[in-house]
Short mmCIF file of C-alpha atoms in Angstrom, two decimals:
data_model
loop_
_atom_site.label_atom_id
_atom_site.label_comp_id
_atom_site.label_asym_id
_atom_site.label_seq_id
_atom_site.Cartn_x
_atom_site.Cartn_y
_atom_site.Cartn_z
CA MET N 1 -19.59 -185.21 62.01
CA GLN N 2 -17.66 -185.37 65.23
CA LYS N 3 -14.99 -187.44 66.83
CA GLY N 4 -16.19 -190.96 67.54
CA THR N 5 -16.42 -192.31 71.04
CA GLY N 6 -14.47 -195.46 70.27
CA ARG N 7 -11.87 -196.77 67.88
CA ASN N 8 -12.59 -200.44 67.47
CA ILE N 9 -10.89 -202.85 65.12
CA PHE N 10 -13.34 -205.56 64.31
CA VAL N 11 -13.90 -208.26 61.77
CA ALA N 12 -17.24 -208.34 59.95
CA ALA N 13 -19.78 -211.11 59.69
CA THR N 14 -20.53 -211.28 63.41
CA TYR N 15 -23.89 -212.96 63.17
CA ALA N 16 -23.46 -216.71 63.45
CA ALA N 17 -26.47 -218.88 62.85
CA THR N 18 -27.39 -221.70 65.23
CA LEU N 19 -30.43 -223.88 65.65
CA LEU N 20 -31.16 -222.06 68.91
CA LEU N 21 -34.15 -219.86 68.25
CA GLY N 22 -36.24 -217.15 69.64
CA LEU N 23 -35.17 -214.13 71.52
CA ILE N 24 -33.52 -213.61 74.89
CA LEU N 25 -35.59 -210.43 74.86
CA GLY N 26 -32.88 -208.14 73.83
CA GLN N 27 -30.55 -210.83 72.48
CA ASN N 28 -30.94 -213.83 70.18
CA TYR N 29 -29.43 -217.21 71.06
CA ILE N 30 -29.56 -217.62 67.24
CA ASP N 31 -27.90 -215.13 67.81
CA GLN N 32 -25.50 -211.61 67.03
CA GLN N 33 -10.59 -205.16 71.26
CA GLY N 34 -11.20 -202.66 73.85
CA ASN N 35 -12.03 -199.07 73.17
CA ASN N 36 -9.02 -197.15 71.95
CA PRO N 37 -8.79 -193.42 71.27
CA GLY N 38 -11.55 -192.24 68.95
CA SER N 39 -11.31 -192.05 65.19
CA SER N 40 -11.96 -188.69 63.59
CA LEU N 41 -14.31 -188.32 60.66
CA VAL N 42 -12.65 -185.32 59.00
CA PRO N 43 -11.69 -184.57 55.38
CA ILE N 44 -8.32 -186.11 54.49
CA GLY N 45 -6.43 -185.48 51.26
CA LEU N 46 -8.95 -182.97 49.90
CA SER N 47 -9.19 -182.55 46.14
CA ASP N 48 -10.95 -179.85 44.13
CA ASN N 49 -14.10 -182.00 44.15
CA SER N 50 -13.98 -183.04 47.81
CA TYR N 51 -17.19 -181.21 48.66
CA LYS N 52 -19.01 -182.17 45.47
CA ILE N 53 -21.40 -184.53 47.24
CA GLN N 54 -22.30 -181.92 49.84
CA GLN N 55 -22.75 -179.32 47.11
CA ALA N 56 -25.09 -181.66 45.26
CA LEU N 57 -27.14 -182.27 48.40
CA ASP N 58 -27.31 -178.54 49.09
CA LEU N 59 -28.47 -177.90 45.52
CA ILE N 60 -31.19 -180.57 45.73
CA THR N 61 -32.34 -179.30 49.12
CA ARG N 62 -32.58 -175.71 47.88
CA SER N 63 -34.00 -176.26 44.42
CA TYR N 64 -35.84 -179.58 44.14
CA MET N 65 -39.54 -179.23 43.28
CA ASP N 66 -40.83 -181.27 46.28
CA SER N 67 -39.98 -181.33 49.96
CA LEU N 68 -37.32 -183.86 50.89
CA ASP N 69 -35.99 -185.76 53.89
CA LEU N 70 -32.38 -184.57 53.99
CA ASP N 71 -31.34 -187.27 56.48
CA SER N 72 -32.60 -189.96 54.14
CA LEU N 73 -30.70 -188.42 51.23
CA GLN N 74 -27.47 -188.26 53.22
CA ASN N 75 -27.83 -191.82 54.50
CA GLY N 76 -28.45 -193.07 50.99
CA ALA N 77 -25.43 -191.22 49.60
CA ILE N 78 -23.10 -192.57 52.31
CA ASN N 79 -24.46 -196.09 51.94
CA HIS N 80 -23.98 -195.97 48.19
CA ILE N 81 -20.37 -194.83 48.44
CA VAL N 82 -19.31 -197.22 51.20
CA SER N 83 -20.99 -200.27 49.65
CA HIS N 84 -18.95 -199.78 46.47
CA LEU N 85 -15.58 -200.07 48.25
CA ASP N 86 -15.51 -203.81 48.97
CA PRO N 87 -17.88 -206.56 50.18
CA TYR N 88 -17.31 -205.82 53.87
CA SER N 89 -17.29 -202.04 54.35
CA SER N 90 -20.75 -200.94 55.43
CA TYR N 91 -22.82 -198.05 56.73
CA LEU N 92 -25.05 -198.71 59.74
CA GLN N 93 -28.03 -196.67 60.87
CA PRO N 94 -28.18 -195.86 64.62
CA ASN N 95 -30.46 -198.81 65.43
CA ASP N 96 -28.18 -201.21 63.56
CA THR N 97 -25.16 -199.75 65.36
CA GLN N 98 -26.85 -200.42 68.71
CA VAL N 99 -27.65 -204.01 67.72
CA GLN N 100 -24.07 -204.59 66.62
CA ASN N 101 -22.74 -203.21 69.90
CA GLU N 102 -25.08 -205.39 71.94
CA VAL N 103 -24.15 -208.51 70.00
CA LEU N 104 -20.41 -207.95 70.27
CA GLU N 105 -20.41 -206.64 73.83
CA GLY N 106 -22.79 -209.37 74.99
CA THR N 107 -24.84 -207.01 77.11
CA PHE N 108 -28.23 -205.34 76.89
CA GLU N 109 -30.98 -204.04 79.14
CA GLY N 110 -33.81 -206.51 79.37
CA ILE N 111 -35.26 -209.29 81.51
CA GLY N 112 -33.33 -212.33 80.29
CA LEU N 113 -35.72 -214.83 78.81
CA GLU N 114 -36.16 -216.62 75.51
CA TYR N 115 -39.54 -217.24 73.96
CA PHE N 116 -41.04 -219.08 71.02
CA ASN N 117 -44.24 -217.95 69.33
CA LEU N 118 -46.25 -221.16 69.54
CA ASN N 119 -49.71 -221.02 68.01
CA ASP N 120 -49.85 -217.27 68.64
CA THR N 121 -48.79 -217.71 72.26
CA LEU N 122 -45.45 -216.58 73.69
CA LEU N 123 -44.03 -219.75 75.24
CA VAL N 124 -41.05 -219.25 77.56
CA VAL N 125 -38.42 -221.76 76.38
CA GLY N 126 -35.30 -220.46 78.13
CA ILE N 127 -34.33 -218.27 81.08
CA ILE N 128 -30.93 -216.78 81.91
CA THR N 129 -29.73 -218.10 85.26
CA ASN N 130 -30.01 -215.45 88.00
CA GLY N 131 -31.48 -213.01 85.49
CA PRO N 132 -34.39 -210.67 86.27
CA ALA N 133 -37.05 -213.04 84.88
CA GLU N 134 -35.84 -215.99 86.94
CA LYS N 135 -35.54 -213.85 90.09
CA ALA N 136 -39.11 -212.63 89.61
CA GLY N 137 -40.43 -216.18 89.36
CA VAL N 138 -40.92 -216.70 85.61
CA LYS N 139 -40.42 -220.35 84.61
CA VAL N 140 -39.69 -222.28 81.47
CA GLY N 141 -43.06 -223.46 80.11
CA ASP N 142 -44.93 -220.31 81.14
CA ARG N 143 -47.14 -218.75 78.50
CA ILE N 144 -47.20 -214.95 78.37
CA PHE N 145 -50.61 -213.65 77.36
CA GLN N 146 -50.22 -209.99 78.34
CA ILE N 147 -47.30 -207.56 78.67
CA ASP N 148 -48.28 -204.57 80.78
CA SER N 149 -51.63 -203.62 79.22
CA VAL N 150 -51.02 -205.18 75.80
CA GLN N 151 -52.49 -208.62 75.08
CA VAL N 152 -50.02 -210.74 73.10
CA THR N 153 -51.88 -214.02 72.77
CA GLY N 154 -54.40 -215.10 70.16
CA LYS N 155 -52.56 -213.21 67.46
CA SER N 156 -49.19 -213.27 65.81
CA VAL N 157 -47.04 -210.60 67.43
CA ALA N 158 -43.93 -209.41 65.61
CA ARG N 159 -40.60 -209.86 67.36
CA LYS N 160 -39.91 -206.12 67.23
CA VAL N 161 -43.19 -205.43 69.00
CA VAL N 162 -42.33 -207.84 71.82
CA GLU N 163 -38.87 -206.27 72.11
CA ARG N 164 -40.36 -202.81 72.35
CA LEU N 165 -42.78 -203.94 75.07
CA ILE N 166 -40.25 -205.78 77.22
CA ARG N 167 -37.04 -203.88 76.68
CA GLY N 168 -36.50 -200.77 78.72
CA LYS N 169 -34.27 -198.84 81.00
CA LYS N 170 -32.50 -200.70 83.78
CA GLY N 171 -34.44 -200.47 87.03
CA THR N 172 -37.86 -200.10 85.42
CA GLY N 173 -40.51 -202.77 85.73
CA VAL N 174 -42.62 -204.72 83.25
CA LYS N 175 -45.72 -206.73 84.20
CA LEU N 176 -46.24 -210.18 82.67
CA GLN N 177 -49.59 -211.95 82.82
CA ILE N 178 -48.83 -215.67 82.84
CA ILE N 179 -50.59 -218.95 82.10
CA ARG N 180 -48.88 -221.77 83.99
CA ASP N 181 -49.83 -225.44 83.82
CA GLY N 182 -53.02 -224.52 81.99
CA ARG N 183 -54.32 -221.91 84.44
CA PHE N 184 -54.01 -218.14 84.74
CA LEU N 185 -51.89 -216.95 87.63
CA ASP N 186 -53.85 -214.81 90.07
CA ALA N 187 -51.48 -211.86 89.81
CA ALA N 188 -49.12 -210.49 87.22
CA ILE N 189 -45.40 -211.07 87.69
CA THR N 190 -43.47 -207.81 87.81
CA VAL N 191 -39.95 -208.15 86.41
CA ILE N 192 -37.41 -205.37 87.06
CA ARG N 193 -35.27 -204.80 84.00
CA ASP N 194 -31.51 -205.06 84.45
CA GLN N 195 -28.27 -205.29 82.50
CA ILE N 196 -28.12 -208.77 80.97
CA GLN N 197 -24.84 -210.50 80.22
CA VAL N 198 -24.84 -213.19 77.52
CA SER N 199 -21.68 -215.20 77.04
CA SER N 200 -20.37 -215.72 73.52
CA ILE N 201 -19.28 -219.19 74.60
CA ASP N 202 -22.15 -221.52 73.80
CA VAL N 203 -20.95 -224.42 75.89
CA SER N 204 -17.93 -225.81 77.73
CA TYR N 205 -17.86 -229.35 79.10
CA MET N 206 -15.88 -232.58 79.36
CA ILE N 207 -16.77 -234.61 76.29
CA ARG N 208 -14.49 -237.47 77.39
CA PRO N 209 -12.58 -238.03 80.67
CA THR N 210 -9.45 -236.28 79.32
CA VAL N 211 -10.98 -234.15 76.55
CA GLY N 212 -12.62 -230.76 76.98
CA TYR N 213 -14.95 -229.20 74.43
CA ILE N 214 -15.59 -225.47 74.00
CA LYS N 215 -17.79 -223.86 71.37
CA ILE N 216 -17.39 -220.11 70.73
CA ARG N 217 -20.27 -218.37 68.94
CA ARG N 218 -18.40 -215.13 68.22
CA PHE N 219 -15.49 -213.10 69.56
CA GLY N 220 -17.21 -210.57 71.77
CA LEU N 221 -15.91 -208.15 74.35
CA LYS N 222 -15.70 -210.72 77.17
CA THR N 223 -14.94 -213.84 75.16
CA ALA N 224 -11.24 -213.96 76.11
CA GLU N 225 -11.84 -213.87 79.86
CA ASP N 226 -14.76 -216.32 79.60
CA PHE N 227 -12.61 -218.64 77.49
CA LYS N 228 -9.72 -218.58 79.94
CA ALA N 229 -12.08 -219.32 82.83
CA ALA N 230 -13.55 -222.24 80.86
CA ILE N 231 -10.07 -223.61 80.12
CA LEU N 232 -9.03 -223.49 83.77
CA ASP N 233 -12.26 -225.19 84.82
CA LEU N 234 -11.81 -227.98 82.27
CA LYS N 235 -8.21 -228.53 83.35
CA LYS N 236 -9.38 -228.94 86.94
CA GLN N 237 -11.68 -231.69 85.66
CA GLY N 238 -8.75 -233.47 84.01
CA ALA N 239 -8.71 -232.07 80.49
CA ASN N 240 -5.32 -232.31 78.80
CA ASN N 241 -6.84 -232.34 75.32
CA LEU N 242 -9.18 -229.77 73.83
CA ILE N 243 -11.68 -229.50 70.99
CA LEU N 244 -12.29 -225.85 70.08
CA ASP N 245 -15.40 -225.53 67.93
CA LEU N 246 -15.37 -222.45 65.67
CA ARG N 247 -17.97 -223.69 63.21
CA ASP N 248 -20.46 -221.00 62.18
CA ASN N 249 -18.42 -218.41 64.10
CA GLY N 250 -18.57 -215.40 61.81
CA GLY N 251 -15.92 -213.39 63.65
CA GLY N 252 -16.04 -210.48 66.05
CA TYR N 253 -13.41 -208.29 67.66
CA PHE N 254 -9.95 -208.62 66.11
CA HIS N 255 -7.99 -208.16 69.33
CA ILE N 256 -10.19 -210.62 71.24
CA ALA N 257 -9.38 -213.37 68.75
CA ILE N 258 -5.70 -212.62 69.35
CA ARG N 259 -6.16 -212.85 73.12
CA VAL N 260 -7.86 -216.23 72.76
CA ALA N 261 -5.10 -217.47 70.42
CA ASN N 262 -2.58 -216.39 73.07
CA GLU N 263 -3.89 -219.12 75.39
CA PHE N 264 -2.34 -221.80 73.17
CA PHE N 265 1.31 -220.65 73.35
CA HIS N 266 3.90 -220.57 76.13
CA ASP N 267 6.36 -218.31 74.31
CA LYS N 268 6.14 -215.23 72.15
CA LYS N 269 4.82 -216.15 68.72
CA LEU N 270 3.68 -213.97 65.85
CA LEU N 271 -0.07 -214.57 65.65
CA VAL N 272 -1.09 -212.26 62.82
CA TYR N 273 0.00 -209.07 61.09
CA THR N 274 -1.92 -206.39 59.21
CA ASP N 275 -0.96 -204.13 56.34
CA GLY N 276 -2.80 -201.53 54.28
CA ALA N 277 -2.30 -198.54 52.01
CA HIS N 278 -2.82 -196.15 54.94
CA GLU N 279 -1.92 -198.57 57.73
CA GLN N 280 1.71 -199.55 58.26
CA ARG N 281 2.44 -203.20 58.90
CA LYS N 282 1.60 -204.08 62.48
CA GLU N 283 2.48 -207.36 64.12
CA TYR N 284 0.62 -209.04 66.98
CA PHE N 285 2.41 -211.53 69.23
CA SER N 286 1.36 -213.94 71.94
CA GLU N 287 2.43 -212.98 75.44
CA GLY N 288 3.89 -216.35 76.35
CA ASN N 289 1.56 -217.13 79.25
CA GLY N 290 -1.12 -219.28 77.64
CA SER N 291 -3.40 -221.29 79.93
CA PHE N 292 -3.51 -224.19 77.43
CA ALA N 293 -0.01 -223.96 75.97
CA GLU N 294 0.44 -227.70 76.51
CA GLY N 295 -1.88 -230.47 75.44
CA LYS N 296 -3.31 -231.61 72.13
CA LEU N 297 -5.65 -229.21 70.35
CA VAL N 298 -8.16 -229.75 67.56
CA VAL N 299 -10.00 -226.80 66.00
CA LEU N 300 -13.27 -227.40 64.13
CA ILE N 301 -14.10 -225.11 61.19
CA ASN N 302 -16.58 -225.00 58.33
CA GLU N 303 -17.58 -222.75 55.45
CA SER N 304 -19.17 -220.27 57.88
CA THR N 305 -16.02 -219.89 59.99
CA ALA N 306 -14.91 -216.35 59.11
CA SER N 307 -12.63 -213.43 59.84
CA ALA N 308 -11.59 -213.40 63.53
CA SER N 309 -12.12 -217.18 63.67
CA GLU N 310 -9.82 -217.56 60.68
CA ILE N 311 -7.17 -215.45 62.40
CA LEU N 312 -7.10 -217.87 65.33
CA SER N 313 -7.26 -220.95 63.08
CA GLY N 314 -4.46 -219.66 60.85
CA ALA N 315 -2.20 -218.91 63.83
CA VAL N 316 -2.45 -222.33 65.44
CA GLN N 317 -2.16 -224.06 62.05
CA ASP N 318 0.91 -222.11 60.92
CA TRP N 319 2.73 -222.93 64.16
CA ASP N 320 1.73 -226.64 64.07
CA ARG N 321 -0.04 -226.04 67.38
CA ALA N 322 -3.34 -227.62 66.36
CA THR N 323 -4.97 -229.96 63.90
CA ILE N 324 -7.66 -228.21 61.89
CA VAL N 325 -10.67 -230.44 61.20
CA GLY N 326 -13.64 -229.72 58.98
CA ARG N 327 -14.21 -227.86 55.75
CA ARG N 328 -12.54 -224.86 54.13
CA SER N 329 -13.37 -221.66 55.98
CA PHE N 330 -15.13 -218.63 54.52
CA GLY N 331 -12.05 -216.68 53.43
CA LYS N 332 -12.26 -213.17 54.85
CA GLY N 333 -8.86 -211.60 55.35
CA ILE N 334 -9.83 -207.95 55.67
CA VAL N 335 -10.01 -205.88 58.87
CA GLN N 336 -12.62 -203.21 59.49
CA GLU N 337 -12.49 -200.21 61.80
CA GLN N 338 -15.55 -198.54 63.27
CA PHE N 339 -16.05 -194.82 62.71
CA ASP N 340 -18.98 -193.32 64.63
CA PHE N 341 -21.11 -190.32 63.65
CA ALA N 342 -22.72 -187.92 66.11
CA ASP N 343 -26.21 -189.32 65.42
CA GLY N 344 -25.22 -192.86 66.39
CA SER N 345 -24.71 -194.16 62.86
CA ARG N 346 -21.44 -195.81 61.91
CA ILE N 347 -19.16 -196.70 59.04
CA ASN N 348 -17.43 -200.05 59.25
CA LEU N 349 -14.51 -199.30 56.93
CA SER N 350 -12.01 -201.83 55.60
CA ILE N 351 -8.60 -200.40 56.54
CA SER N 352 -6.13 -203.26 56.06
CA ARG N 353 -5.61 -206.88 55.15
CA TYR N 354 -4.41 -209.42 57.65
CA TYR N 355 -1.90 -212.23 57.16
CA THR N 356 -1.21 -215.42 59.09
CA PRO N 357 2.20 -215.87 60.77
CA LEU N 358 3.65 -217.50 57.65
CA GLY N 359 2.39 -214.60 55.54
CA ARG N 360 -0.70 -216.23 54.07
CA SER N 361 -3.61 -214.08 52.96
CA ILE N 362 -6.78 -216.13 53.20
CA GLN N 363 -8.99 -213.50 51.53
CA LYS N 364 -11.05 -214.99 48.73
CA LYS N 365 -11.08 -213.13 45.46
CA TYR N 366 -13.94 -210.69 44.94
CA THR N 367 -15.03 -208.67 41.93
CA ALA N 368 -17.54 -205.88 41.48
CA ASN N 369 -20.84 -206.94 39.95
CA TRP N 370 -22.47 -203.57 39.57
CA SER N 371 -24.66 -204.73 36.70
CA ASN N 372 -26.88 -206.32 39.35
CA MET N 373 -27.93 -202.87 40.56
CA ILE N 374 -31.28 -202.68 38.78
CA GLU N 375 -33.90 -202.03 41.45
CA HIS N 376 -33.34 -199.65 44.34
CA ALA N 377 -34.74 -202.07 46.93
CA THR N 378 -32.21 -204.77 46.04
CA MET N 379 -29.42 -202.66 44.58
CA TYR N 380 -26.82 -203.74 47.14
CA LYS N 381 -27.65 -207.43 46.99
CA GLY N 382 -25.24 -209.26 44.73
CA LEU N 383 -23.13 -206.16 44.29
CA TRP N 384 -19.99 -208.16 45.01
CA ALA N 385 -19.25 -211.61 43.60
CA LEU N 386 -17.08 -213.78 45.87
CA ASP N 387 -14.98 -216.50 44.29
CA THR N 388 -15.88 -219.84 45.88
CA THR N 389 -12.87 -221.72 44.53
CA PHE N 390 -9.71 -222.26 46.55
CA ALA N 391 -6.76 -220.66 44.78
CA HIS N 392 -3.40 -222.21 45.65
CA ALA N 393 -1.76 -218.85 45.06
CA GLN N 394 1.38 -219.54 47.05
CA VAL N 395 2.75 -222.42 49.07
CA TYR N 396 4.11 -222.04 52.61
CA GLU N 397 5.83 -224.60 54.81
CA THR N 398 5.48 -224.99 58.57
CA THR N 399 8.28 -225.87 60.97
CA GLU N 400 7.18 -229.50 60.87
CA GLY N 401 7.22 -229.49 57.07
CA ARG N 402 3.50 -229.29 56.35
CA GLN N 403 2.53 -227.39 53.22
CA LEU N 404 -0.11 -224.68 53.54
CA PHE N 405 -1.56 -222.37 50.91
CA SER N 406 -2.85 -218.83 50.65
CA GLY N 407 -6.07 -217.88 48.91
CA GLY N 408 -9.70 -218.51 49.73
CA GLY N 409 -9.86 -219.49 53.39
CA ILE N 410 -8.19 -221.93 55.80
CA ASN N 411 -7.93 -225.43 54.39
CA PRO N 412 -8.39 -228.11 57.08
CA ASP N 413 -5.68 -230.65 57.85
CA VAL N 414 -8.33 -233.33 58.20
CA PRO N 415 -11.35 -232.77 55.92
CA VAL N 416 -14.92 -233.73 56.78
CA SER N 417 -17.08 -234.38 53.75
CA LEU N 418 -20.43 -232.69 53.27
CA ASP N 419 -23.49 -234.56 54.48
CA SER N 420 -25.76 -234.59 51.43
CA ASN N 421 -28.81 -235.03 53.63
CA ALA N 422 -27.92 -232.06 55.87
CA ILE N 423 -27.51 -229.74 52.88
CA SER N 424 -30.53 -231.04 50.98
CA LEU N 425 -33.19 -228.49 50.12
CA LEU N 426 -35.81 -230.56 51.93
CA TYR N 427 -33.93 -230.66 55.23
CA GLN N 428 -33.04 -226.98 55.01
CA GLU N 429 -36.70 -226.16 54.44
CA ILE N 430 -37.67 -228.18 57.51
CA VAL N 431 -35.07 -226.40 59.67
CA ARG N 432 -35.99 -222.90 58.43
CA SER N 433 -39.70 -223.52 58.91
CA SER N 434 -39.33 -223.96 62.71
CA TYR N 435 -41.66 -226.96 62.49
CA LEU N 436 -39.16 -228.99 64.52
CA GLU N 437 -39.57 -226.57 67.43
CA GLN N 438 -43.31 -226.35 67.01
CA PHE N 439 -43.64 -230.13 67.07
CA VAL N 440 -41.48 -230.43 70.20
CA TYR N 441 -43.20 -227.62 72.08
CA GLU N 442 -46.66 -228.94 71.23
CA ARG N 443 -45.93 -232.55 72.23
CA PHE N 444 -43.11 -232.67 74.79
CA THR N 445 -43.62 -229.68 77.09
CA THR N 446 -46.68 -230.65 79.10
CA HIS N 447 -44.98 -232.28 82.07
CA LEU N 448 -41.47 -232.05 83.49
CA PRO N 449 -39.44 -235.24 82.96
CA ALA N 450 -38.93 -237.58 85.88
CA TYR N 451 -35.26 -238.11 85.05
CA SER N 452 -32.02 -236.17 85.38
CA ILE N 453 -29.94 -234.61 82.63
CA GLU N 454 -27.49 -237.51 82.93
CA ASN N 455 -30.30 -240.05 82.44
CA PHE N 456 -31.62 -238.03 79.52
CA LEU N 457 -28.26 -237.84 77.74
CA GLN N 458 -27.48 -241.50 78.27
CA GLY N 459 -30.84 -243.06 77.69
CA TYR N 460 -33.28 -240.87 75.79
CA HIS N 461 -33.72 -241.49 72.09
CA LEU N 462 -36.71 -240.40 70.06
CA PRO N 463 -38.97 -243.40 69.45
CA GLN N 464 -39.61 -244.36 65.83
CA GLN N 465 -43.31 -243.74 66.45
CA GLU N 466 -42.63 -240.09 67.31
CA TYR N 467 -40.49 -239.67 64.21
CA ASP N 468 -43.30 -241.06 62.07
CA MET N 469 -45.70 -238.63 63.73
CA PHE N 470 -43.40 -235.75 62.90
CA ILE N 471 -43.33 -236.78 59.24
CA GLN N 472 -47.15 -236.81 59.31
CA TYR N 473 -47.09 -233.42 61.04
CA LEU N 474 -44.95 -232.02 58.19
CA ALA N 475 -47.49 -233.28 55.68
CA THR N 476 -50.21 -231.23 57.39
CA LYS N 477 -47.96 -228.20 56.89
CA GLY N 478 -47.50 -228.88 53.19
CA ILE N 479 -44.07 -230.56 53.35
CA VAL N 480 -44.28 -234.06 51.90
CA VAL N 481 -41.40 -236.45 52.66
CA ASN N 482 -41.21 -239.53 50.46
CA GLU N 483 -40.19 -242.95 51.78
CA ARG N 484 -36.56 -242.69 50.68
CA LYS N 485 -36.10 -239.25 52.24
CA ARG N 486 -37.86 -240.43 55.37
CA LYS N 487 -35.10 -242.99 55.87
CA ASP N 488 -32.31 -240.60 54.83
CA LEU N 489 -33.36 -237.89 57.29
CA LEU N 490 -34.10 -240.20 60.22
CA GLU N 491 -30.86 -239.70 62.18
CA LEU N 492 -30.68 -235.95 61.51
CA ILE N 493 -34.23 -235.22 62.60
CA GLN N 494 -34.12 -237.58 65.56
CA THR N 495 -31.02 -235.78 66.83
CA ASP N 496 -32.59 -232.35 66.24
CA ILE N 497 -35.72 -233.22 68.18
CA GLU N 498 -33.77 -234.82 71.02
CA ALA N 499 -31.53 -231.74 71.22
CA ILE N 500 -34.48 -229.33 71.35
CA VAL N 501 -36.14 -231.42 74.07
CA GLY N 502 -32.86 -231.44 76.00
CA ARG N 503 -32.48 -227.67 75.71
CA TYR N 504 -36.04 -227.02 76.85
CA TYR N 505 -35.73 -229.11 80.01
CA PHE N 506 -32.03 -228.91 80.86
CA GLY N 507 -30.60 -225.83 79.10
CA ARG N 508 -28.35 -225.21 76.12
CA GLU N 509 -25.52 -227.41 77.43
CA ALA N 510 -27.81 -230.41 76.95
CA TYR N 511 -28.59 -229.20 73.42
CA PHE N 512 -24.95 -229.32 72.35
CA LYS N 513 -24.22 -232.53 74.19
CA VAL N 514 -27.01 -234.24 72.25
CA LYS N 515 -25.91 -232.74 68.92
CA ASN N 516 -22.31 -233.82 69.49
CA ARG N 517 -23.25 -237.47 70.05
CA THR N 518 -23.61 -238.00 66.29
CA ASP N 519 -21.43 -235.18 64.94
CA ASP N 520 -18.92 -236.21 62.24
CA PHE N 521 -16.59 -233.30 63.07
CA VAL N 522 -16.48 -234.19 66.75
CA GLU N 523 -15.99 -237.86 65.94
CA LYS N 524 -12.95 -237.02 63.76
CA ALA N 525 -11.54 -234.80 66.52
CA LEU N 526 -11.88 -237.56 69.12
CA GLU N 527 -10.14 -240.03 66.79
CA ILE N 528 -7.19 -237.63 66.60
CA LEU N 529 -7.07 -236.90 70.32
CA LEU N 530 -7.81 -240.44 71.52
CA PRO N 531 -6.45 -242.86 68.92
CA ASP N 532 -7.10 -246.53 69.49
CA PRO N 533 -4.17 -248.21 71.24
CA PRO N 534 -2.20 -250.65 69.11
CA ILE N 535 -3.17 -254.30 69.33
CA LEU N 536 -0.16 -256.44 70.25
#
């Protein structure tokens, strides 16, 4: 083991799920602090048995009856030890470390397109603006049938295979054979790989004349600067109110969340503090130069809002800076630090707990459930049991007299009830199956629309006839929707299909604009920010 190349404090659970699918060839839309001095992986506090594990490995290597893969043994031993510490400490193999870096740093070497495997054909459904693919002439709607010398149509090709074929060193080329508008292009399109930047901000736009809306997917390396730029742009457009959407944001870099929280204060405020057995209490303050220190703020959260997102939410809630709307957050109040090995593997080790400005710990209770370790293949699944109840362990009071509680996540100021249809097993099966995307790409991608994005957002609604056809389409796939469920799911599925159509033709901004038209969270936020004037 050697000294790591970076000392990064980060909060786990960085993979937030969205309905955006496919691969930006090197980065999923559905989807995935600076570098400080390196952390040393050296023995600390040695006891008489400190080298017992190494001695056991040496013994097995020397004396076991069959030949062994020593690397595999060592990886297994480390994984076993680390996984028993708490639910969030983890050991990553080199490939997993690379993926984590790419997700959090928002950069990778590729060509910058998103595809969907439609009927064993790679359909291009999204292209990064000014990326290598767009510069080379690839278009949304193209069908890739060959990558270099490998045919990728007429058979189901695994995502990892496509990644391996298209990813590569910056400056190298990859040849794509394309079918466009039903005909083969005469010549292959050569795309020169480059460094691709993917923002962790999903969308930023004016949702009402005085209200801006920003959705952050995760807290990556460049999120703070992208967020500040988005704020300044919205203010130029007249935004003096803001909806910050942190739903399904599983976290990211600790110090980036603090930098984003800083934008909401014009004086020095305690934002969060950490404390651990081997880490002295450390306090983090705003700098007093926030770009949105004035103006009404609503933060949207749900049960998948975790770690770094909870740090930001807790800070603005404790200081009465924002109204929190939604459902109780995940409840992860533990900070990890990254320790790198020479071979590229990594330990994400829990080093401290964090507390909101008032001193709240939002960590949900967890207990070891080692009895679940029966089969090797699933031995780490279910190892830790997380308490799903909210424990009012201690009450805290804000400056304005609001009562807040520690234990089990951030409780919203304004709750949004669960949509029984959205969480139904039937709807979840439909979403996971990708049949929504298949239906859209088979039926709505033949010709470009003759209208603008503004016309689409204002006037396009899925006809009842198309909804009925989708229900029939599901039946051909083995998913039967009875008459009652057909009515219950109408609005959800109509919105999903409209959003996917919007994303295909007009980009991901259109996707979120469509989704937000009927979103209960957004509706609550707008009621808070733009209350109806009194009738006199």
